[in-house]
Coordinates of C-alpha atoms and ligand atoms in Angstrom, one line a residue:
M255 CA 0.0 0.0 0.0
K256 CA 1.3 3.4 -0.9
K257 CA 1.6 5.8 2.1
F258 CA 0.0 9.2 1.7
W259 CA -0.3 11.7 4.4
C260 CA -3.9 12.1 3.4
S261 CA -6.0 11.3 0.4
W262 CA -6.8 14.9 -0.1
I263 CA -3.2 15.7 -0.7
V264 CA -3.2 13.4 -3.7
V265 CA -6.2 15.1 -5.0
A266 CA -4.9 18.6 -4.7
C267 CA -1.6 17.4 -6.2
A268 CA -3.4 16.0 -9.2
L269 CA -5.4 19.1 -9.8
G270 CA -2.6 21.5 -9.1
T271 CA -4.8 23.5 -6.7
N272 CA -3.2 25.9 -4.4
P273 CA -4.7 28.1 -1.8
A274 CA -3.1 31.2 -3.2
E275 CA -5.2 30.9 -6.4
A276 CA -8.3 31.1 -4.3
A277 CA -7.4 34.4 -2.7
F278 CA -10.4 36.6 -1.8
P279 CA -13.2 34.1 -2.7
R280 CA -16.8 35.0 -2.1
P281 CA -19.2 32.9 -0.1
A282 CA -22.7 31.9 -1.1
V283 CA -25.3 34.0 0.7
G284 CA -28.8 33.2 1.9
N285 CA -31.4 34.7 4.2
K286 CA -33.2 31.5 5.2
A287 CA -30.9 28.5 4.9
M288 CA -27.5 27.3 3.7
V289 CA -26.0 23.9 2.8
A290 CA -22.3 23.4 2.2
S291 CA -20.9 20.0 1.2
A292 CA -18.2 18.3 -0.6
H293 CA -20.3 17.6 -3.7
G294 CA -22.6 19.9 -5.7
E295 CA -25.4 17.4 -6.2
A296 CA -25.3 16.6 -2.5
T297 CA -25.6 20.2 -1.6
D298 CA -28.5 20.4 -4.1
A299 CA -30.2 17.5 -2.4
G300 CA -30.0 19.3 1.0
I301 CA -31.4 22.6 -0.5
A302 CA -34.3 20.7 -2.2
V303 CA -35.3 19.2 1.1
L304 CA -35.2 22.6 2.8
R305 CA -37.3 24.1 0.1
R306 CA -39.9 21.4 0.7
G307 CA -40.2 22.6 4.2
G308 CA -37.5 20.6 5.9
N309 CA -35.2 21.9 8.5
A310 CA -31.3 21.8 8.8
V311 CA -31.4 18.3 10.1
D312 CA -33.5 17.0 7.2
A313 CA -31.0 18.8 4.9
A314 CA -28.1 17.2 6.6
V315 CA -29.5 13.8 6.4
A316 CA -30.4 14.1 2.7
T317 CA -27.0 15.6 1.9
A318 CA -25.2 12.8 3.8
F319 CA -27.1 10.1 1.9
A320 CA -26.4 11.9 -1.3
V321 CA -22.7 12.1 -0.5
S322 CA -22.7 8.4 0.1
V323 CA -23.7 8.0 -3.6
T324 CA -21.6 10.7 -5.2
L325 CA -18.4 10.5 -3.1
P326 CA -18.0 6.8 -2.4
Y327 CA -14.3 7.2 -2.0
S328 CA -14.8 9.5 1.0
A329 CA -17.9 8.6 3.0
G330 CA -20.9 6.4 2.8
I331 CA -23.5 4.1 4.4
G332 CA -20.7 1.5 4.8
G333 CA -18.9 3.9 7.2
G334 CA -19.6 6.1 10.2
G335 CA -19.2 9.5 11.6
F336 CA -20.2 12.3 14.0
A337 CA -22.7 15.2 14.0
L338 CA -22.9 18.2 16.2
V339 CA -26.5 19.5 16.3
R340 CA -27.7 22.9 17.5
E341 CA -31.4 23.0 18.2
G342 CA -32.8 26.3 17.2
K343 CA -35.4 26.8 19.9
S344 CA -33.4 25.9 22.9
G345 CA -30.0 26.6 21.6
D346 CA -28.8 23.3 23.0
I347 CA -25.8 21.7 21.3
S348 CA -25.6 17.9 21.3
A349 CA -23.2 15.5 19.7
L350 CA -24.1 12.3 17.9
D351 CA -21.6 9.5 17.7
F352 CA -22.3 7.0 14.8
R353 CA -18.7 5.9 14.5
E354 CA -17.9 2.3 13.6
R355 CA -17.0 -0.1 16.3
A356 CA -14.6 -3.0 16.3
P357 CA -16.4 -6.4 15.7
L358 CA -16.8 -8.6 18.7
A359 CA -14.2 -11.0 17.3
A360 CA -11.5 -8.2 17.0
S361 CA -8.5 -8.6 19.2
R362 CA -5.7 -6.4 20.3
D363 CA -2.9 -8.1 18.1
M364 CA -5.1 -8.9 15.1
Y365 CA -2.8 -7.0 12.7
L366 CA 0.5 -8.5 14.0
D367 CA 2.5 -11.3 12.3
D368 CA 4.3 -14.1 14.2
Q369 CA 7.2 -11.8 14.8
G370 CA 5.0 -9.2 16.4
Q371 CA 5.3 -6.9 13.4
V372 CA 2.3 -5.0 12.0
R373 CA 1.3 -6.7 8.7
P374 CA 1.5 -3.8 6.1
G375 CA -2.0 -2.9 4.8
A376 CA -3.9 -5.4 6.9
S377 CA -5.8 -2.7 8.8
V378 CA -6.4 -0.6 5.6
D379 CA -7.2 -3.0 2.8
G380 CA -9.9 -5.8 2.6
Y381 CA -12.2 -7.5 5.0
L382 CA -10.2 -7.5 8.2
S383 CA -10.1 -3.7 8.2
V384 CA -13.8 -3.3 8.4
G385 CA -15.6 -1.8 11.5
V386 CA -19.3 -2.3 12.2
P387 CA -20.9 0.6 10.1
G388 CA -22.9 3.3 11.9
T389 CA -24.0 5.8 9.2
V390 CA -27.5 4.5 8.6
S391 CA -28.3 4.1 12.2
G392 CA -26.8 7.5 13.0
L393 CA -28.6 9.4 10.2
Y394 CA -31.9 7.7 11.4
A395 CA -31.3 8.7 15.1
L396 CA -30.5 12.2 14.0
H397 CA -33.7 12.5 11.9
K398 CA -35.9 10.8 14.5
K399 CA -34.9 13.3 17.2
H400 CA -34.8 16.5 15.2
G401 CA -36.1 16.0 11.6
R402 CA -39.3 17.6 10.3
L403 CA -40.0 15.8 7.0
P404 CA -40.9 12.2 6.7
W405 CA -37.9 9.9 6.6
K406 CA -38.7 8.7 3.1
D407 CA -38.4 12.3 1.8
V408 CA -34.9 12.8 3.1
V409 CA -33.6 9.4 1.6
E410 CA -35.2 10.0 -1.8
P411 CA -32.7 12.3 -3.4
A412 CA -29.9 9.9 -2.9
I413 CA -32.0 7.1 -4.4
R414 CA -32.4 9.2 -7.5
L415 CA -28.7 10.0 -7.7
A416 CA -27.9 6.3 -7.5
Q417 CA -30.6 5.3 -10.0
D418 CA -30.2 8.1 -12.6
G419 CA -26.5 8.5 -12.1
F420 CA -24.2 11.5 -11.8
L421 CA -21.3 12.7 -13.9
V422 CA -17.9 11.5 -12.6
S423 CA -15.5 14.3 -11.8
E424 CA -11.8 14.4 -12.3
L425 CA -11.4 14.1 -8.6
Y426 CA -13.3 10.9 -8.4
A427 CA -11.2 9.5 -11.3
K428 CA -8.0 10.4 -9.4
F429 CA -9.2 8.6 -6.3
F430 CA -10.1 5.5 -8.2
A431 CA -6.6 5.5 -9.9
W432 CA -5.0 5.7 -6.5
R433 CA -6.9 2.6 -5.1
R434 CA -7.4 0.9 -8.4
E435 CA -5.3 -2.1 -7.5
L436 CA -7.3 -2.9 -4.4
L437 CA -10.7 -2.3 -5.9
M438 CA -9.9 -4.6 -8.9
Q439 CA -9.2 -7.5 -6.5
H440 CA -12.8 -7.6 -5.3
P441 CA -15.3 -8.8 -8.0
A442 CA -18.2 -6.9 -6.4
S443 CA -16.2 -3.7 -6.2
R444 CA -15.0 -4.2 -9.8
K445 CA -18.6 -4.6 -10.9
V446 CA -19.7 -1.4 -9.3
F447 CA -16.7 0.8 -10.0
T448 CA -16.0 -0.1 -13.6
R449 CA -18.1 0.1 -16.8
D450 CA -17.4 -3.4 -18.0
G451 CA -15.3 -5.1 -15.3
E452 CA -12.2 -3.5 -16.7
H453 CA -12.5 0.2 -17.4
P454 CA -13.1 2.7 -14.6
Y455 CA -15.5 5.6 -15.1
A456 CA -13.6 8.6 -16.6
A457 CA -14.3 12.2 -15.8
G458 CA -17.4 13.3 -17.5
E459 CA -19.0 9.8 -17.7
L460 CA -22.4 8.9 -16.2
F461 CA -22.0 6.6 -13.1
I462 CA -25.1 4.7 -12.2
Q463 CA -25.3 2.5 -9.1
R464 CA -28.4 0.3 -9.4
D465 CA -27.6 -2.0 -6.5
L466 CA -27.0 0.9 -4.2
A467 CA -30.3 2.5 -5.3
R468 CA -32.1 -0.8 -4.3
T469 CA -30.3 -0.8 -1.0
L470 CA -31.3 2.8 -0.3
R471 CA -34.8 2.0 -1.2
R472 CA -34.8 -0.7 1.4
I473 CA -33.3 1.8 3.9
Q474 CA -36.0 4.2 3.0
K475 CA -38.6 1.6 3.9
D476 CA -36.9 0.5 7.0
P477 CA -33.5 1.6 8.2
N478 CA -33.3 -1.4 10.5
D479 CA -33.0 -3.5 7.4
F480 CA -29.2 -2.6 7.4
Y481 CA -28.8 -4.1 10.9
R482 CA -31.2 -7.0 11.0
G483 CA -32.8 -7.5 7.6
E484 CA -31.8 -8.6 4.2
I485 CA -29.0 -6.0 3.9
A486 CA -27.5 -7.3 7.2
Q487 CA -27.7 -10.8 5.9
A488 CA -25.8 -9.9 2.7
I489 CA -23.1 -8.1 4.8
V490 CA -22.7 -11.2 7.1
A491 CA -22.7 -13.8 4.3
D492 CA -20.0 -11.8 2.5
M493 CA -17.9 -11.5 5.7
E494 CA -18.3 -15.3 6.5
K495 CA -17.2 -16.2 3.0
N496 CA -14.1 -13.9 3.0
G497 CA -12.7 -14.2 6.5
G498 CA -14.2 -10.9 7.7
L499 CA -15.2 -10.4 11.4
V500 CA -18.5 -8.6 11.3
T501 CA -21.3 -10.8 12.4
A502 CA -25.1 -10.7 12.7
Q503 CA -24.6 -10.1 16.4
D504 CA -22.3 -7.1 15.7
L505 CA -24.9 -5.5 13.5
L506 CA -27.8 -6.2 15.9
A507 CA -25.9 -4.7 18.7
Y508 CA -25.0 -1.4 16.9
Q509 CA -26.4 1.8 18.5
P510 CA -25.3 5.4 17.9
T511 CA -24.6 7.4 21.1
W512 CA -25.7 10.9 22.0
R513 CA -22.8 12.6 23.8
E514 CA -22.1 16.0 25.5
A515 CA -20.1 18.2 23.1
V516 CA -16.7 19.5 24.3
C517 CA -16.9 23.3 24.6
G518 CA -14.5 26.0 25.7
P519 CA -14.4 29.8 25.6
Y520 CA -12.2 31.6 23.2
R521 CA -12.1 35.4 22.9
G522 CA -15.7 35.7 23.9
Y523 CA -16.9 32.9 21.7
D524 CA -18.0 29.4 22.8
V525 CA -16.4 26.8 20.7
C526 CA -18.0 23.4 20.7
S527 CA -16.8 20.3 19.0
M528 CA -16.8 16.5 19.1
P529 CA -15.9 14.7 22.3
P530 CA -14.2 11.3 22.6
P531 CA -14.1 8.9 20.8
S532 CA -13.0 11.9 18.7
A533 CA -9.8 13.7 19.7
G534 CA -11.1 16.8 17.9
G535 CA -13.0 18.7 20.5
V536 CA -10.5 18.2 23.2
H537 CA -7.5 19.4 21.1
I538 CA -9.3 22.2 19.4
V539 CA -10.2 23.6 22.9
Q540 CA -6.7 22.8 24.2
I541 CA -4.9 24.6 21.4
L542 CA -7.3 27.6 21.6
N543 CA -6.5 27.8 25.3
L544 CA -2.8 27.7 24.6
V545 CA -2.9 30.6 22.0
E546 CA -5.6 32.8 23.5
P547 CA -3.4 35.1 25.7
T548 CA -1.5 36.2 22.5
D549 CA -3.2 38.8 20.5
L550 CA -2.8 37.1 17.1
S551 CA -4.7 39.6 15.1
A552 CA -2.4 42.4 16.4
L553 CA 0.6 40.5 15.3
G554 CA -0.8 40.3 11.8
W555 CA -1.6 37.5 9.4
H556 CA 1.0 34.7 9.3
H557 CA 3.4 36.6 11.7
P558 CA 6.2 34.1 12.5
D559 CA 5.4 34.5 16.2
A560 CA 1.8 33.5 15.6
L561 CA 2.8 30.5 13.5
H562 CA 5.5 29.3 15.9
L563 CA 3.1 29.6 18.8
L564 CA 0.4 27.6 16.8
I565 CA 2.9 25.0 15.8
E566 CA 4.2 24.5 19.4
S567 CA 0.6 24.3 20.7
M568 CA -0.3 21.6 18.2
R569 CA 2.8 19.7 19.1
I570 CA 1.7 19.6 22.8
A571 CA -1.8 18.7 21.9
Y572 CA -0.9 15.8 19.6
A573 CA 1.5 14.4 22.2
D574 CA -1.4 14.2 24.6
R575 CA -3.6 12.7 21.9
A576 CA -1.2 9.7 21.4
T577 CA -1.3 8.8 25.1
H578 CA -4.7 9.9 26.6
L579 CA -7.3 9.8 23.9
G580 CA -9.5 6.8 23.1
D581 CA -13.0 5.3 23.4
P582 CA -14.3 6.7 26.8
A583 CA -16.2 3.4 27.4
F584 CA -12.8 1.6 27.6
T585 CA -10.3 4.2 28.9
K586 CA -10.6 7.2 31.1
V587 CA -10.1 10.3 28.9
P588 CA -9.1 13.3 31.0
V589 CA -11.3 15.7 28.9
K590 CA -11.8 18.3 31.7
E591 CA -8.2 18.3 32.6
L592 CA -6.8 18.6 29.1
T593 CA -9.2 21.3 28.2
S594 CA -8.8 23.3 31.3
R595 CA -7.1 26.8 31.3
A596 CA -4.9 25.8 34.2
Y597 CA -3.4 23.0 32.1
A598 CA -2.9 25.4 29.2
D599 CA -1.1 27.8 31.5
K600 CA 1.2 25.1 32.7
R601 CA 2.0 23.9 29.2
R602 CA 2.3 27.4 27.7
A603 CA 5.2 28.1 30.1
E604 CA 7.1 25.3 28.3
I605 CA 6.9 27.0 25.0
D606 CA 10.2 28.9 24.0
M607 CA 9.1 31.6 21.5
K608 CA 12.6 31.7 20.0
K609 CA 13.1 28.0 19.5
A610 CA 11.2 24.9 18.4
R611 CA 11.3 22.1 20.9
P612 CA 12.1 18.7 19.4
S613 CA 9.0 16.4 19.8
T614 CA 11.2 14.0 21.7
E615 CA 11.2 16.5 24.5
V616 CA 7.6 17.2 24.5
K617 CA 5.6 14.6 26.6
A618 CA 1.9 14.0 27.2
A619 CA 0.5 15.2 30.5
D620 CA 1.7 13.0 33.3
E621 CA -0.4 11.4 35.9
A622 CA 0.6 13.8 38.6
T623 CA -0.4 16.8 36.6
L624 CA -3.7 15.3 35.6
A625 CA -4.4 14.4 39.3
T626 CA -3.8 18.0 40.3
L627 CA -6.0 19.4 37.6
A628 CA -8.7 17.0 38.5
K629 CA -8.9 18.5 41.9
E630 CA -9.4 22.1 40.6
S631 CA -12.7 23.4 39.3
H632 CA -13.1 24.1 35.6
D633 CA -15.5 25.7 33.2
T634 CA -15.8 23.9 30.8
S635 CA -16.6 14.4 3.9
H636 CA -17.9 17.3 6.1
L637 CA -21.2 19.0 5.6
T638 CA -22.7 22.1 7.3
C639 CA -26.4 23.0 7.2
A640 CA -28.2 25.9 8.9
D641 CA -31.9 27.1 8.6
A642 CA -33.9 30.1 9.5
D643 CA -34.9 28.7 12.9
G644 CA -31.3 28.6 14.2
N645 CA -31.0 24.8 13.7
V646 CA -27.5 23.9 12.7
V647 CA -25.9 20.6 11.8
S648 CA -22.1 20.1 11.4
L649 CA -21.5 16.6 10.2
T650 CA -18.4 14.7 9.4
F651 CA -18.6 11.1 8.2
T652 CA -16.2 8.7 6.5
V653 CA -15.2 5.3 5.1
N654 CA -11.7 6.3 6.3
Y655 CA -9.1 5.7 3.6
G656 CA -9.9 6.4 -0.1
F657 CA -12.6 3.9 -1.1
G658 CA -12.4 2.5 2.5
S659 CA -11.6 -1.2 2.6
G660 CA -12.1 -1.6 -1.1
V661 CA -14.8 -4.2 -0.4
V662 CA -18.3 -3.9 -1.8
V663 CA -20.9 -6.3 -0.4
P664 CA -22.1 -8.2 -3.5
G665 CA -25.5 -7.2 -4.7
T666 CA -25.8 -4.2 -2.3
G667 CA -23.6 -1.5 -3.7
I668 CA -22.3 -0.9 -0.1
L669 CA -18.6 0.0 0.0
L670 CA -17.3 -0.9 3.4
N671 CA -15.1 1.2 5.6
D672 CA -11.5 0.5 6.8
E673 CA -11.9 2.4 10.1
M674 CA -10.1 -0.3 12.0
D675 CA -6.9 1.5 10.9
D676 CA -7.7 4.3 13.3
F677 CA -6.8 2.0 16.2
S678 CA -3.2 1.8 17.3
A679 CA -2.3 -1.6 15.8
A680 CA 0.8 -1.7 18.1
P681 CA 2.2 0.9 20.5
G682 CA 4.1 3.5 18.6
V683 CA 3.4 2.2 15.1
P684 CA 1.9 4.9 12.9
N685 CA -1.3 4.4 11.1
A686 CA -2.2 5.5 7.6
Y687 CA -2.1 9.2 8.7
G688 CA 1.1 8.9 10.6
L689 CA -0.6 8.9 14.0
I690 CA 0.7 6.8 16.8
G691 CA -1.1 5.6 19.9
A692 CA -0.8 3.3 22.8
E693 CA -3.0 1.6 25.4
A694 CA -5.9 4.1 25.3
N695 CA -6.4 3.3 21.6
A696 CA -5.5 -0.3 21.5
I697 CA -8.0 -2.7 19.7
A698 CA -10.7 -4.4 21.8
P699 CA -14.0 -6.0 20.9
A700 CA -16.8 -3.4 20.4
K701 CA -14.4 -0.6 21.1
I702 CA -14.6 2.5 18.9
P703 CA -11.4 3.6 17.2
L704 CA -10.1 7.1 18.0
S705 CA -11.0 9.7 15.4
S706 CA -9.9 13.1 14.5
M707 CA -13.2 14.1 13.0
S708 CA -14.1 17.5 14.4
P709 CA -17.5 18.8 13.5
T710 CA -17.6 22.2 15.2
I711 CA -20.2 24.8 16.1
V712 CA -19.4 28.2 17.6
E713 CA -21.7 30.7 19.4
K714 CA -21.4 34.0 21.0
D715 CA -23.7 35.0 23.9
G716 CA -25.9 32.0 23.0
V717 CA -26.3 33.0 19.4
F718 CA -25.0 30.8 16.5
V719 CA -22.0 32.3 14.8
F720 CA -20.5 29.7 12.6
A721 CA -20.1 25.9 12.0
T722 CA -17.2 24.1 10.2
G723 CA -15.4 20.8 9.8
S724 CA -13.3 18.9 7.3
P725 CA -11.9 15.5 6.3
G726 CA -8.2 14.9 6.2
G727 CA -7.3 12.2 8.7
S728 CA -4.9 13.6 11.3
T729 CA -5.1 17.1 9.8
I730 CA -8.9 17.4 10.5
I731 CA -8.3 18.9 14.0
T732 CA -5.9 21.5 12.8
T733 CA -8.0 22.4 9.8
S734 CA -11.2 22.9 11.8
L735 CA -9.1 24.9 14.3
Q736 CA -7.6 27.2 11.7
V737 CA -10.9 27.7 9.9
S738 CA -12.3 28.8 13.3
M739 CA -9.3 31.1 14.0
H740 CA -9.5 32.6 10.5
I741 CA -13.1 33.7 11.3
I742 CA -12.5 34.7 15.0
D743 CA -9.0 36.1 14.9
Y744 CA -8.8 37.5 11.3
G745 CA -12.3 38.4 10.6
M746 CA -12.5 36.3 7.4
N747 CA -15.8 35.5 5.6
A748 CA -16.8 31.8 5.2
A749 CA -15.1 31.5 1.8
E750 CA -11.8 33.2 2.9
A751 CA -11.7 31.1 6.1
V752 CA -11.9 27.8 4.3
A753 CA -9.6 28.8 1.4
A754 CA -6.8 30.5 3.5
P755 CA -3.5 28.5 3.7
R756 CA -3.0 26.1 6.6
L757 CA -0.3 24.5 8.4
H758 CA -0.1 21.2 10.4
H759 CA 2.0 19.7 13.1
Q760 CA 1.1 16.4 14.8
W761 CA 4.0 15.9 17.3
T762 CA 5.3 12.9 15.4
P763 CA 6.7 13.0 12.7
D764 CA 8.5 16.1 14.0
K765 CA 7.9 18.4 11.1
V766 CA 5.6 21.2 10.3
R767 CA 3.7 21.0 7.0
L768 CA 2.8 24.2 5.2
E769 CA 0.6 24.4 2.1
A770 CA 3.0 25.4 -0.7
L771 CA 2.5 28.9 -2.1
G772 CA 0.5 29.8 1.0
F773 CA 3.6 30.9 3.0
D774 CA 6.3 33.2 1.7
A775 CA 10.0 32.4 1.6
S776 CA 11.0 34.8 4.5
T777 CA 8.3 33.3 6.8
I778 CA 9.5 29.8 6.0
E779 CA 13.1 30.9 6.6
E780 CA 12.2 32.4 9.9
L781 CA 10.4 29.1 11.1
E782 CA 13.5 27.2 10.0
R783 CA 15.7 29.5 11.9
R784 CA 13.7 28.8 15.0
G785 CA 14.5 25.1 14.5
H786 CA 11.4 23.8 12.7
T787 CA 11.7 21.2 10.0
V788 CA 9.4 22.5 7.3
E789 CA 7.8 20.5 4.6
S790 CA 5.9 22.4 2.0
T791 CA 3.2 20.3 0.4
R792 CA 0.1 20.7 -1.7
G793 CA -3.1 21.5 0.0
W794 CA -5.1 19.2 2.2
G795 CA -8.4 18.9 3.8
N796 CA -11.9 19.8 2.3
A797 CA -13.5 22.0 4.8
S798 CA -16.9 23.7 4.6
A799 CA -18.3 26.5 6.7
V800 CA -21.5 28.4 7.4
V801 CA -21.3 31.7 9.1
R802 CA -24.2 33.8 10.4
R803 CA -23.7 37.5 9.6
A804 CA -24.5 40.3 12.1
D805 CA -27.7 41.0 10.1
G806 CA -28.9 37.4 10.5
S807 CA -28.2 36.3 6.9
L808 CA -26.1 33.2 6.3
E809 CA -22.9 32.8 4.3
G810 CA -21.5 29.5 3.3
A811 CA -18.5 28.0 1.5
A812 CA -16.9 24.7 0.4
D813 CA -13.2 24.3 0.3
P814 CA -11.7 25.3 -3.1
R815 CA -9.3 22.4 -2.6
G816 CA -12.2 20.0 -3.2
E817 CA -15.2 20.0 -5.6
G818 CA -17.9 20.9 -3.1
T819 CA -20.4 23.8 -3.2
A820 CA -22.4 25.9 -0.9
R821 CA -25.9 27.2 -1.7
G822 CA -28.3 29.3 0.2
Y823 CA -31.5 31.0 -0.4
Ligands
DON292 O1 -11.8 9.3 11.9 C1 -10.7 9.7 11.4 O2 -10.0 10.5 12.0 C2 -10.4 9.2 10.0 N1 -10.9 7.9 9.8 C3 -10.8 10.3 9.0 C4 -10.4 9.9 7.6 C5 -10.4 11.0 6.7 O3 -10.5 12.1 7.0 C6 -10.0 10.6 5.2 N2 -9.9 11.8 4.4 N3 -8.9 12.3 4.0

């Protein structure tokens, strides 16, 4: 398997996109509602549902099902995800976890060979990489609690897209080329993703998915069919035949979980994002705490001091991620401690503004520190939809790596995830995104692999201000963070905020990635002078954002690094 930092880099690389080309972009604007997603037809599906009287939740569910059809390489009903929901009337923000779980037959060392080495590709390609999918159950739970239109209406647009087809984009074709070898190994995948068993769909060709349309029709009638009906039987039969671990019992047991969002104050705003089993909320709040005392906007855009501080803060946060974050049902995650201001004060004192600290010298919070903090008191393919009643959904879902496990369940059109790679296969061994972990994220039956997905909603004085999120593996957290900072610290509009160049540091490997052409030579030189190892790469991530303007109108934007759109009315 080829190693890529993130599939989106490949995309941007192939298209030659660079953030500088997207300077000063304009957002979509609407007075009533806004949908921003990673695919134009999916955005249109959400808008159509809103125009029929649906709310932001109906739109999010319709958009997510449509994305499952049009962006099979990124997210789908064979995967899982998270949603942050703001309920307009009460202003309450809740978090829904519909992430995949490890099958009951999974075990800690399942990806190790006889010598104790991780078998390359085993957690990323094929049947053993598949976690129990949560998307259908999650979207149903979301709709049941907050939706307004009948369930059948929100599934319908996706069925049409699968049945009538959509035009394949260059981006889709690039992703297929990247995972071609894997997809061609599985006859059912080959059948779905090639025209004739041999030739993949090229850009501009119509891609029809009849099996998937039939499956979606079944889900439209009864979403439980995925977990206990004919769809479940098809998944289990395919697993049994090919040495996969997902059983009927796994599917029957699957339930999404409502959780409390992780929130923290930042410059008068309340920033809320996804709690564990995502690392996103904890580290976004943690990094914001670390940078808050510095007036970034006074320093000016991309001042080396601001970038240095941000990088050093990311380094600390990702060091904590590797040790302390995991499924809260299996490991105690010190959320309050890591997101506390007292902890940020302690760790900020370690930052030398003149010099980068090697990651080997930056450790995760130790037990003594956590114990002290615990005794103190503390305050505490992405899509974004908003409607006129103040309902907001920020939803990130995935099949993980490009085209997930590469496995399509015969006769169903369902492409299965390879989310098991988000576990730590062995202590200190990096996953596909270069992330390392230890005990907290070790594999166990029914455990949820640690995620970086960070659907985020931000308010000020109880009023919705903006929502954002992104794909991008390990870079999701820093992308959602920087889009948020672009809006709060630099006053950017939604389009500028998602387009502006980003950087990323994840503690290990010890290098800072900068989007090429987004940072000038003298800035890079200054960072290197302070001891940073700088790697300039093509753009990554595919964020979207919806911002509420002071006059109450909404602006929205999809990342120019991807092919998404925002539409409002
Ligand atoms: O949950 C996670 O953190 C990853 N499985 C997300 C994968 C992803 O963003 C793929 N896109 N580049």
